[in-house]
PDB file of C-alpha atoms and ligand atoms in Angstrom:
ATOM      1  CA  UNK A   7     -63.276  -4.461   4.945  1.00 92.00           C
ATOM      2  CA  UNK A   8     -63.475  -8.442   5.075  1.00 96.00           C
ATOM      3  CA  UNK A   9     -66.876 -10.114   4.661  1.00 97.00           C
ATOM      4  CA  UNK A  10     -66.873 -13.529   5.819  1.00 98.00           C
ATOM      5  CA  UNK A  11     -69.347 -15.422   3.774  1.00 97.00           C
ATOM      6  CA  UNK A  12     -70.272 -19.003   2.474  1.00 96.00           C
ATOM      7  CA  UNK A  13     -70.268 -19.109  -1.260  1.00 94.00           C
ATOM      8  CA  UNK A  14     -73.500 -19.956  -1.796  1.00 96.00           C
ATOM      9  CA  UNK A  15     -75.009 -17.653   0.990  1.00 98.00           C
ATOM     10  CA  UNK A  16     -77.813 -15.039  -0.409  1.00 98.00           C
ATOM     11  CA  UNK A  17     -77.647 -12.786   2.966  1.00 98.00           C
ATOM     12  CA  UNK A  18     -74.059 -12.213   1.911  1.00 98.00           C
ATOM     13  CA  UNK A  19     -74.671 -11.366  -1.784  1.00 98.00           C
ATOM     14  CA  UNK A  20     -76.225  -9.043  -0.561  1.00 98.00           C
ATOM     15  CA  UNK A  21     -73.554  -7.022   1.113  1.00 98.00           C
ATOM     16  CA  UNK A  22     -71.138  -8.265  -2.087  1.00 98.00           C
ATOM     17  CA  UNK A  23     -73.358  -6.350  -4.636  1.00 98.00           C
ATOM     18  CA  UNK A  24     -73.045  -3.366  -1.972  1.00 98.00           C
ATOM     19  CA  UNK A  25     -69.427  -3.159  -2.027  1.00 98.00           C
ATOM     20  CA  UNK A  26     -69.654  -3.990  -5.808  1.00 98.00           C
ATOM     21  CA  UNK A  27     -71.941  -1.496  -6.803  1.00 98.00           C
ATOM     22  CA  UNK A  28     -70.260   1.305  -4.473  1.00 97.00           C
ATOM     23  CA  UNK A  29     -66.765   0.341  -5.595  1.00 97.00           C
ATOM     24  CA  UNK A  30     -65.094  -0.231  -2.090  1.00 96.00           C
ATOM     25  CA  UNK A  31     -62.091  -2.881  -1.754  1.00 95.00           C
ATOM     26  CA  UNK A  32     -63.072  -5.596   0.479  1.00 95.00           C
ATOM     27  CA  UNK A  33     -61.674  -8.995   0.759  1.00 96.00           C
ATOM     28  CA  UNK A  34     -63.648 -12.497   1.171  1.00 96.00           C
ATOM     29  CA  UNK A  35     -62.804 -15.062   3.326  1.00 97.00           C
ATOM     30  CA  UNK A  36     -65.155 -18.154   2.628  1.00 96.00           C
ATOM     31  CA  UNK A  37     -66.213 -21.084   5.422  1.00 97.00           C
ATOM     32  CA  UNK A  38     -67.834 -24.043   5.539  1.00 95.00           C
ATOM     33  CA  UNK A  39     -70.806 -23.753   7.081  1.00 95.00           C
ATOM     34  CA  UNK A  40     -71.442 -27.386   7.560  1.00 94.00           C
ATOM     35  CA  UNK A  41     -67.645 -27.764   9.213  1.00 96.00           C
ATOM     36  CA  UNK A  42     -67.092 -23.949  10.577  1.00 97.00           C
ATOM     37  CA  UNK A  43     -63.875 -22.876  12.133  1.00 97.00           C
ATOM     38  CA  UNK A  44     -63.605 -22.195  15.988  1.00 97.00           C
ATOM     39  CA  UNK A  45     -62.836 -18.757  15.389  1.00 96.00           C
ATOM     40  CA  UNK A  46     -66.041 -18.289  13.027  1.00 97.00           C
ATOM     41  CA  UNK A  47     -68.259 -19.536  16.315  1.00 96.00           C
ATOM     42  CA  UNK A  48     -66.371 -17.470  18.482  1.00 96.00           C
ATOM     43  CA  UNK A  49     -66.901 -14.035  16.579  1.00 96.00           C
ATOM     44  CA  UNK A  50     -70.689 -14.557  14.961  1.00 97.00           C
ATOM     45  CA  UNK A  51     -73.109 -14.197  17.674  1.00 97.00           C
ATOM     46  CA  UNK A  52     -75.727 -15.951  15.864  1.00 97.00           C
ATOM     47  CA  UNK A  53     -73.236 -18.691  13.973  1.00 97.00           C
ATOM     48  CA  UNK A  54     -74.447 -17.219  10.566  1.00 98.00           C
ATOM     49  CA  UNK A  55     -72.897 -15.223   7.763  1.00 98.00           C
ATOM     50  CA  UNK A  56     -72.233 -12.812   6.376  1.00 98.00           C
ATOM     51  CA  UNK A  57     -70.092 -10.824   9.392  1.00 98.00           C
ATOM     52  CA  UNK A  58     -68.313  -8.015   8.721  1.00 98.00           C
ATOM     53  CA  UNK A  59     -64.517  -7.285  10.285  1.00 97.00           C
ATOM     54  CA  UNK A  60     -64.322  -3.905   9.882  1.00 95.00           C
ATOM     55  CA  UNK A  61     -61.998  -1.267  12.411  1.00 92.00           C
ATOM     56  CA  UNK A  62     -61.444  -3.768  14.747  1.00 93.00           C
ATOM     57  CA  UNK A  63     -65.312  -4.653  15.025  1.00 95.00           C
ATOM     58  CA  UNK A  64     -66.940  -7.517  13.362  1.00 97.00           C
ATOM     59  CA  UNK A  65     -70.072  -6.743  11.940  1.00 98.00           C
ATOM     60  CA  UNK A  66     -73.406  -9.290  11.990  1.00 98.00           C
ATOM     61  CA  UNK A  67     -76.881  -9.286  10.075  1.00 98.00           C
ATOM     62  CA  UNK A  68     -77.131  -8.323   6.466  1.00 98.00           C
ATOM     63  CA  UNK A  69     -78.979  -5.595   6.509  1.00 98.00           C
ATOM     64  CA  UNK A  70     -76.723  -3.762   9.018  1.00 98.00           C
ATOM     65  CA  UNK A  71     -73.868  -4.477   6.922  1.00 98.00           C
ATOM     66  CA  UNK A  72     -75.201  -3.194   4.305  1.00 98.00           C
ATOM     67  CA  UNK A  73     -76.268   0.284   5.944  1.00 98.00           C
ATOM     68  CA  UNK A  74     -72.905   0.510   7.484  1.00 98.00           C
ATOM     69  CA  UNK A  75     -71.169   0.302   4.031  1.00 98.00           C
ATOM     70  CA  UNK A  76     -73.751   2.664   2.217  1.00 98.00           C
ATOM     71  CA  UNK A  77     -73.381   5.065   5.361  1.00 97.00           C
ATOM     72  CA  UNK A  78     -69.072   4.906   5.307  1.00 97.00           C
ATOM     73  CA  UNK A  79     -68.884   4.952   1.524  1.00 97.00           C
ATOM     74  CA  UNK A  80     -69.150   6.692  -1.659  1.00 96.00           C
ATOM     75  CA  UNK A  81     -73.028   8.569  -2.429  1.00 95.00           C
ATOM     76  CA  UNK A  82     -75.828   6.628  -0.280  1.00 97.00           C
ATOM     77  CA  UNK A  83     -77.566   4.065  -2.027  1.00 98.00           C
ATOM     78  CA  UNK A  84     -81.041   4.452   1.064  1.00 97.00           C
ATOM     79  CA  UNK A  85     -83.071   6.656   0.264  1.00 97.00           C
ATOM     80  CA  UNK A  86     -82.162  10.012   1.967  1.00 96.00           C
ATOM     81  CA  UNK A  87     -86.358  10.772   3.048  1.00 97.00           C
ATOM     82  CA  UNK A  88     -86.731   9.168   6.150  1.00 98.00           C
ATOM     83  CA  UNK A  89     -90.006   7.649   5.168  1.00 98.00           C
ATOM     84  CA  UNK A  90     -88.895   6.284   2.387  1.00 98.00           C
ATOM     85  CA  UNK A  91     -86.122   4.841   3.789  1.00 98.00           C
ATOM     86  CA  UNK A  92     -88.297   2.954   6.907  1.00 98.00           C
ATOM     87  CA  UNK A  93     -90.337   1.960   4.119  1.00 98.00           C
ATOM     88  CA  UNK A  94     -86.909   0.403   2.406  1.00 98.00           C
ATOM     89  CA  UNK A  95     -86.227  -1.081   5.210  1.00 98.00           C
ATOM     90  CA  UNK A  96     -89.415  -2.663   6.000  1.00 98.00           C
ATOM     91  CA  UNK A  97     -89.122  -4.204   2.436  1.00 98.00           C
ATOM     92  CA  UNK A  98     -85.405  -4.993   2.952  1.00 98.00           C
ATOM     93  CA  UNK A  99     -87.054  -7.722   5.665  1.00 98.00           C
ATOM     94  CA  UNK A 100     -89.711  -8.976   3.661  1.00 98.00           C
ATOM     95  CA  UNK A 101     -86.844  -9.741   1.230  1.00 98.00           C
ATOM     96  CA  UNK A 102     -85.494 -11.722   3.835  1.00 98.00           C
ATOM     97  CA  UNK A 103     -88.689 -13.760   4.233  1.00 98.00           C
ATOM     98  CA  UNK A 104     -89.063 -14.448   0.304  1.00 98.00           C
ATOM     99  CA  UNK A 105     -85.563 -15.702   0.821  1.00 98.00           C
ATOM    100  CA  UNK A 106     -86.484 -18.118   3.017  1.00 98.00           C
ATOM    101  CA  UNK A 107     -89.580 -19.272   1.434  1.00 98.00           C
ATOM    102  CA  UNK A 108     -87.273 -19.532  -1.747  1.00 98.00           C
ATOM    103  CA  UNK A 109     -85.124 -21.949   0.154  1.00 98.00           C
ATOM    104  CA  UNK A 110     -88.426 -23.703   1.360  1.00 98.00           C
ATOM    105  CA  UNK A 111     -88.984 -24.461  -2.391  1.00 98.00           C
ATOM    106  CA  UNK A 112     -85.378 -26.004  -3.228  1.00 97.00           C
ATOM    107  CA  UNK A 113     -85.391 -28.000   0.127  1.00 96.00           C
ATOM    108  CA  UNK A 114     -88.418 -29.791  -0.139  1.00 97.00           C
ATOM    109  CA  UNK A 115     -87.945 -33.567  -0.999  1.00 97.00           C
ATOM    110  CA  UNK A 116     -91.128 -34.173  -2.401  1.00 97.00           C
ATOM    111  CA  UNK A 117     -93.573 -33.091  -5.251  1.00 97.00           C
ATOM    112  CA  UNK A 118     -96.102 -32.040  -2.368  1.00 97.00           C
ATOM    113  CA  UNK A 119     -93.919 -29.872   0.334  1.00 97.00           C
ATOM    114  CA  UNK A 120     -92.472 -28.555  -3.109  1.00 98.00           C
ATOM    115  CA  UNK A 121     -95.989 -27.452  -4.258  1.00 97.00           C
ATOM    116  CA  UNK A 122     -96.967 -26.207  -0.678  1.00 98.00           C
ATOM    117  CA  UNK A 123     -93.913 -23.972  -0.108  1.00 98.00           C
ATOM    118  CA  UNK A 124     -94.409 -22.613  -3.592  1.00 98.00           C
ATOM    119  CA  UNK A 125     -97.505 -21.607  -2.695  1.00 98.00           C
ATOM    120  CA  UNK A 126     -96.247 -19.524   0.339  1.00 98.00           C
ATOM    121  CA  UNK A 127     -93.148 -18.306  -1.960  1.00 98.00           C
ATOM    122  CA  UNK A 128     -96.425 -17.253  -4.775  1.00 98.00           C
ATOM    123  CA  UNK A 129     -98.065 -15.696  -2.195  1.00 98.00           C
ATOM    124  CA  UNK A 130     -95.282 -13.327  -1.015  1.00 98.00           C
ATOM    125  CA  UNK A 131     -94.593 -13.125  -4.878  1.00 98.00           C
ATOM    126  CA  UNK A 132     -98.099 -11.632  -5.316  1.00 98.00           C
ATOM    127  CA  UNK A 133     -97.666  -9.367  -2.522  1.00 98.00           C
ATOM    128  CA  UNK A 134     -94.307  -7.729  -3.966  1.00 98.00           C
ATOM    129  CA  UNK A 135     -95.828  -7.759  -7.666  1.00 98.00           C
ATOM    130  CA  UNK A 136     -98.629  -5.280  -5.963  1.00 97.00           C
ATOM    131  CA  UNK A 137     -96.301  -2.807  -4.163  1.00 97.00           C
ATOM    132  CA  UNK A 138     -93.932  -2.046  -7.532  1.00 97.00           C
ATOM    133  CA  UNK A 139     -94.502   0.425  -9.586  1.00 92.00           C
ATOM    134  CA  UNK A 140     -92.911   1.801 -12.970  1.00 91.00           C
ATOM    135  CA  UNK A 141     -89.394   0.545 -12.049  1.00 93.00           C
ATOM    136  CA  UNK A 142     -87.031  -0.319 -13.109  1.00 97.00           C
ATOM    137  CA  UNK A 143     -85.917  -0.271  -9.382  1.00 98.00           C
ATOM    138  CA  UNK A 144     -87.790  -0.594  -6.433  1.00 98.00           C
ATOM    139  CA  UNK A 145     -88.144   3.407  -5.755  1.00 97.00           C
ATOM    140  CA  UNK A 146     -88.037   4.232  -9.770  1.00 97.00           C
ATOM    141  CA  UNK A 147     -85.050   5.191 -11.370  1.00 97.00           C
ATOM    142  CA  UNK A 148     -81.875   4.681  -9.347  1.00 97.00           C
ATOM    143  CA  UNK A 149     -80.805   1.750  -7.558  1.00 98.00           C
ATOM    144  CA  UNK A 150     -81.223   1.276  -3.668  1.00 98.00           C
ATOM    145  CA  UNK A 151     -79.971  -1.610  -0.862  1.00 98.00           C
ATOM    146  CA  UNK A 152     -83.746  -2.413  -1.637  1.00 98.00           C
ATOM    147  CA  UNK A 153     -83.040  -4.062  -4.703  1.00 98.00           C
ATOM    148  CA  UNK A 154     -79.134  -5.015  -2.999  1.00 98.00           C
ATOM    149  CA  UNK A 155     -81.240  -7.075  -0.794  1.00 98.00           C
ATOM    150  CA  UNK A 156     -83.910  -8.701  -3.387  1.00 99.00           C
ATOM    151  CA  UNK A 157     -81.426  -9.362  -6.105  1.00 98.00           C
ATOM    152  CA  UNK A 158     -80.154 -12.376  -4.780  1.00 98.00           C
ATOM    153  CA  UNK A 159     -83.711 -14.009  -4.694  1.00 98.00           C
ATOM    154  CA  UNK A 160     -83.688 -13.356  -8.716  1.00 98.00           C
ATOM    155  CA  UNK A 161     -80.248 -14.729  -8.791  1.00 98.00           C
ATOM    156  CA  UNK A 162     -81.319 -17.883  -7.680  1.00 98.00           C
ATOM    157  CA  UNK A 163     -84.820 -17.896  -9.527  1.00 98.00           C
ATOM    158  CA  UNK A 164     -82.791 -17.384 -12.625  1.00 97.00           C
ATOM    159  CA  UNK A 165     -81.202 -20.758 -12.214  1.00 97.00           C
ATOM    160  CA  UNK A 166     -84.935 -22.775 -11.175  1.00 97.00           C
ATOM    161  CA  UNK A 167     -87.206 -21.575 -13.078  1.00 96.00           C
ATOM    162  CA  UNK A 168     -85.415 -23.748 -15.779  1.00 93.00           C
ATOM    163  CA  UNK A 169     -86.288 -26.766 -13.820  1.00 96.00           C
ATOM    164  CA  UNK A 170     -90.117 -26.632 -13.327  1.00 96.00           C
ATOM    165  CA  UNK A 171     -92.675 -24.511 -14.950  1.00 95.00           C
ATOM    166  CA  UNK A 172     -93.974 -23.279 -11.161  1.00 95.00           C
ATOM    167  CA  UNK A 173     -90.396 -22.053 -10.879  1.00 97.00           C
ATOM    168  CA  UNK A 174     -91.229 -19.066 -13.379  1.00 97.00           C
ATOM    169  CA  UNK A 175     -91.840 -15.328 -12.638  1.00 98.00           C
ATOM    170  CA  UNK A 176     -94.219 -15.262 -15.972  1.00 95.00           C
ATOM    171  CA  UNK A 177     -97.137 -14.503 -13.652  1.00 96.00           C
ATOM    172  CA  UNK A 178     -95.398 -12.066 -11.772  1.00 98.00           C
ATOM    173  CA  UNK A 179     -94.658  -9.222 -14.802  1.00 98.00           C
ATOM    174  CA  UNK A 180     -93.397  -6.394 -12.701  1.00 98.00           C
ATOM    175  CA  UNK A 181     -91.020  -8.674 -10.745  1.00 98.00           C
ATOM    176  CA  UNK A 182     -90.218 -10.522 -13.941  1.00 98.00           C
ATOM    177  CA  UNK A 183     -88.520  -7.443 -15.135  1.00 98.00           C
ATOM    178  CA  UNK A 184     -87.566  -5.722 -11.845  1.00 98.00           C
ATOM    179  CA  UNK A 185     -85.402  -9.285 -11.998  1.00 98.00           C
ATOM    180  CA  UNK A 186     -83.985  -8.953 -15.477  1.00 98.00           C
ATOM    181  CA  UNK A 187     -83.014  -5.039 -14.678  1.00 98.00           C
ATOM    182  CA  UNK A 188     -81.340  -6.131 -11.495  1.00 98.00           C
ATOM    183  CA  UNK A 189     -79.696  -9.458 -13.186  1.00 98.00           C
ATOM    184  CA  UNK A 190     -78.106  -6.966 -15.590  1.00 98.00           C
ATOM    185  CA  UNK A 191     -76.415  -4.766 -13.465  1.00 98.00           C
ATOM    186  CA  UNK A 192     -72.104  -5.895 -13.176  1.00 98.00           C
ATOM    187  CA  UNK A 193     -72.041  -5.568  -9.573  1.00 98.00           C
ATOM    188  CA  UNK A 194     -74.530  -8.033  -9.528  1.00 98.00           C
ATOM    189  CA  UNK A 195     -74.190 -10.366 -12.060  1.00 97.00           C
ATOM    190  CA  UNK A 196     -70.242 -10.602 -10.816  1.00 97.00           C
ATOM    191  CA  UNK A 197     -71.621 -10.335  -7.039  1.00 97.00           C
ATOM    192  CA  UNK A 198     -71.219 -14.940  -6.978  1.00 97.00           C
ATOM    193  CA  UNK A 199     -68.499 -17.100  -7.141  1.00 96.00           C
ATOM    194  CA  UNK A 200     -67.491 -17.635 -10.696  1.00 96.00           C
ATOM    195  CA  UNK A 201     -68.888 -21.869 -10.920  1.00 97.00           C
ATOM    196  CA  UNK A 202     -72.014 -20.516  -9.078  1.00 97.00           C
ATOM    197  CA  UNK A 203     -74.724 -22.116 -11.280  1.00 97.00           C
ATOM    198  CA  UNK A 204     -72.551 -25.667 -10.854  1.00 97.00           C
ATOM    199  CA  UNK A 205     -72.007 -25.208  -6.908  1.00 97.00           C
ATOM    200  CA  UNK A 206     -75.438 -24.000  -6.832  1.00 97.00           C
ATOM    201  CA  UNK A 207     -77.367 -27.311  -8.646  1.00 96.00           C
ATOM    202  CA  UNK A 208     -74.894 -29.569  -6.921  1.00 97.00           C
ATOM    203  CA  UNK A 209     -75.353 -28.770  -3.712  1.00 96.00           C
ATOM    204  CA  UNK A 210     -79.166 -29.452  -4.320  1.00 96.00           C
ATOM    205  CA  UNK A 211     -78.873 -32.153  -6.427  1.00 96.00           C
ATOM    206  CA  UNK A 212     -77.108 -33.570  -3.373  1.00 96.00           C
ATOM    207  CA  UNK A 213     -79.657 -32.307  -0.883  1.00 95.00           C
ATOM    208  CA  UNK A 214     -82.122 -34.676  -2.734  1.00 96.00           C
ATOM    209  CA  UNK A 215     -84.541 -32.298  -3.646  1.00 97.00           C
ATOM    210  CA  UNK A 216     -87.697 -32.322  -5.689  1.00 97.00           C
ATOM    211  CA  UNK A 217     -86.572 -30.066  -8.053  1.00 96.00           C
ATOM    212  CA  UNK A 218     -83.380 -30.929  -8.820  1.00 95.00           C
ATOM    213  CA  UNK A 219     -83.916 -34.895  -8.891  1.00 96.00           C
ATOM    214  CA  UNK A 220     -87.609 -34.743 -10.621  1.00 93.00           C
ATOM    215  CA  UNK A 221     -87.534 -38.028 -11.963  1.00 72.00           C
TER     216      UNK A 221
HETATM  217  N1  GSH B  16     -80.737 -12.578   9.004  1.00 58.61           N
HETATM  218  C1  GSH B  16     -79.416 -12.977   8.574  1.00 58.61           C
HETATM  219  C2  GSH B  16     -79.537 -14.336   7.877  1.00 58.61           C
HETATM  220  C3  GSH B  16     -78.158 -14.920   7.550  1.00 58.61           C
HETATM  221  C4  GSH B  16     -78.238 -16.429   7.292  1.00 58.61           C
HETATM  222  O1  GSH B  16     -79.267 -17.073   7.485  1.00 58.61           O
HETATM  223  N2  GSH B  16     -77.099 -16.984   6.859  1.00 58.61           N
HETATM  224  C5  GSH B  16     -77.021 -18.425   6.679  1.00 58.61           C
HETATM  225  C6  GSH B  16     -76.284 -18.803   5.389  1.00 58.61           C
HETATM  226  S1  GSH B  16     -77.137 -18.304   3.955  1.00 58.61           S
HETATM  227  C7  GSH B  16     -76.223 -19.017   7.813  1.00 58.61           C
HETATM  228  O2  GSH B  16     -75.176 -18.508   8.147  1.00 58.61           O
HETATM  229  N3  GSH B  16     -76.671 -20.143   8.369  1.00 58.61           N
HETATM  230  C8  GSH B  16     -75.935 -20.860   9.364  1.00 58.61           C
HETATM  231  C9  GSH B  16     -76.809 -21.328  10.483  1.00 58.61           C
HETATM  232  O3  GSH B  16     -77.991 -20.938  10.538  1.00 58.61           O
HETATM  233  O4  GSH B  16     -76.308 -22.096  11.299  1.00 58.61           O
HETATM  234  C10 GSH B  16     -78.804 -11.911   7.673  1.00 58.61           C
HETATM  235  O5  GSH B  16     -79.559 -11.207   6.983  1.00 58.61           O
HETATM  236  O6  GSH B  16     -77.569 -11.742   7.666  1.00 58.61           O
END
């Protein structure tokens, strides 16, 4: 299987930790998303990553990916109850969308559109803090594409929450250490490029955001 990604991408971490966690050899082929290669806009029907080129087929949207691989490979990580595993996948979206209101937070330029999309990002954070329960995964004991597809939020939280107080999961407990279970874990920990903290703060450093350039 080759996943072609962009190294700072959380969709794809996603489908890394997947392949990680389930021990399949895979390959990575990384673009430049600001400058991407014909061939890249000729395969991904939406222009984003990660894709998947797998038997002939390339693969699009994370959470397809991710079913694929957990469906081909090794013991599935979904749930097997087909309730449960709507209700995974339902949750597997609203991932998505803390994602993006994560993003919404290290974009903004200024100490106000910071504070306002931290607000949205709380809110979500308040919802999610609600629905867990004992842990330390999503559904209790074993680890899920759930948590494949949340992780990468934590990954990145991990790295702001050093750079404002707001940044902080201290008022979200359950998250807090649904986070440090899942920052743990090998597959996930080793699921980034190797200089990801230093790509990662560059890139927003250079961006010009509020939170990286807090004077
Ligand atoms: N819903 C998609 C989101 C993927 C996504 O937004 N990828 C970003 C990089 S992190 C992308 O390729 N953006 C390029 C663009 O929007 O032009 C998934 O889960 O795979």
């Amino acid at each position: 299987m080759e996943l072609v990604s962009f190294d700072l991408c959380p969709f794809v971490q996603r489908s890394v930790i997947t392949l990680k966690c389930k021990d399949v050899a895979h390959k990575v082929t990384y673009i430049d998303l600001e400058n991407p290669p014909e061939w890249f806009l000729a395969t991904s029907p939406l222009g984003k990553v990660p894709l998947l080129k797998v038997e002939g087929e390339v693969l699009f949207e994370s959470a397809a990916i991710n079913e694929f691989i957990d469906e081909t490979t090794g013991s599935p990580l979904h749930p097997v109850d087909p309730l449960r595993r709507a209700h995974n996948r339902a949750w597997i979206e609203f991932a998505s969308n803390l994602i993006v209101a994560q993003y919404g937070c290290m974009l903004a330029k200024d100490k106000t559109t910071y504070f306002e999309a931290a607000d949205k990002r709380d809110a979500l954070l308040t919802i999610l803090e609600a629905q867990l329960r004992g842990g330390p995964y999503f559904n209790g004991s074993v680890f899920a594409l759930v948590d494949a597809a949340f992780a990468p939020f934590y990954s990145r939280q991990a790295l702001t929450e050093e750079l404002h107080p707001r940044e902080k999961l201290d008022s979200f407990p359950k998250c807090k250490q649904w986070s440090d279970t899942l920052l743990a874990q090998s597959y996930v920990s080793s699921s980034v490029i190797e200089d990801f903290p230093e790509r990662f703060n560059a890139y927003f450093v250079a961006s010009g955001n509020f939170l990286h350039n807090q004077t």
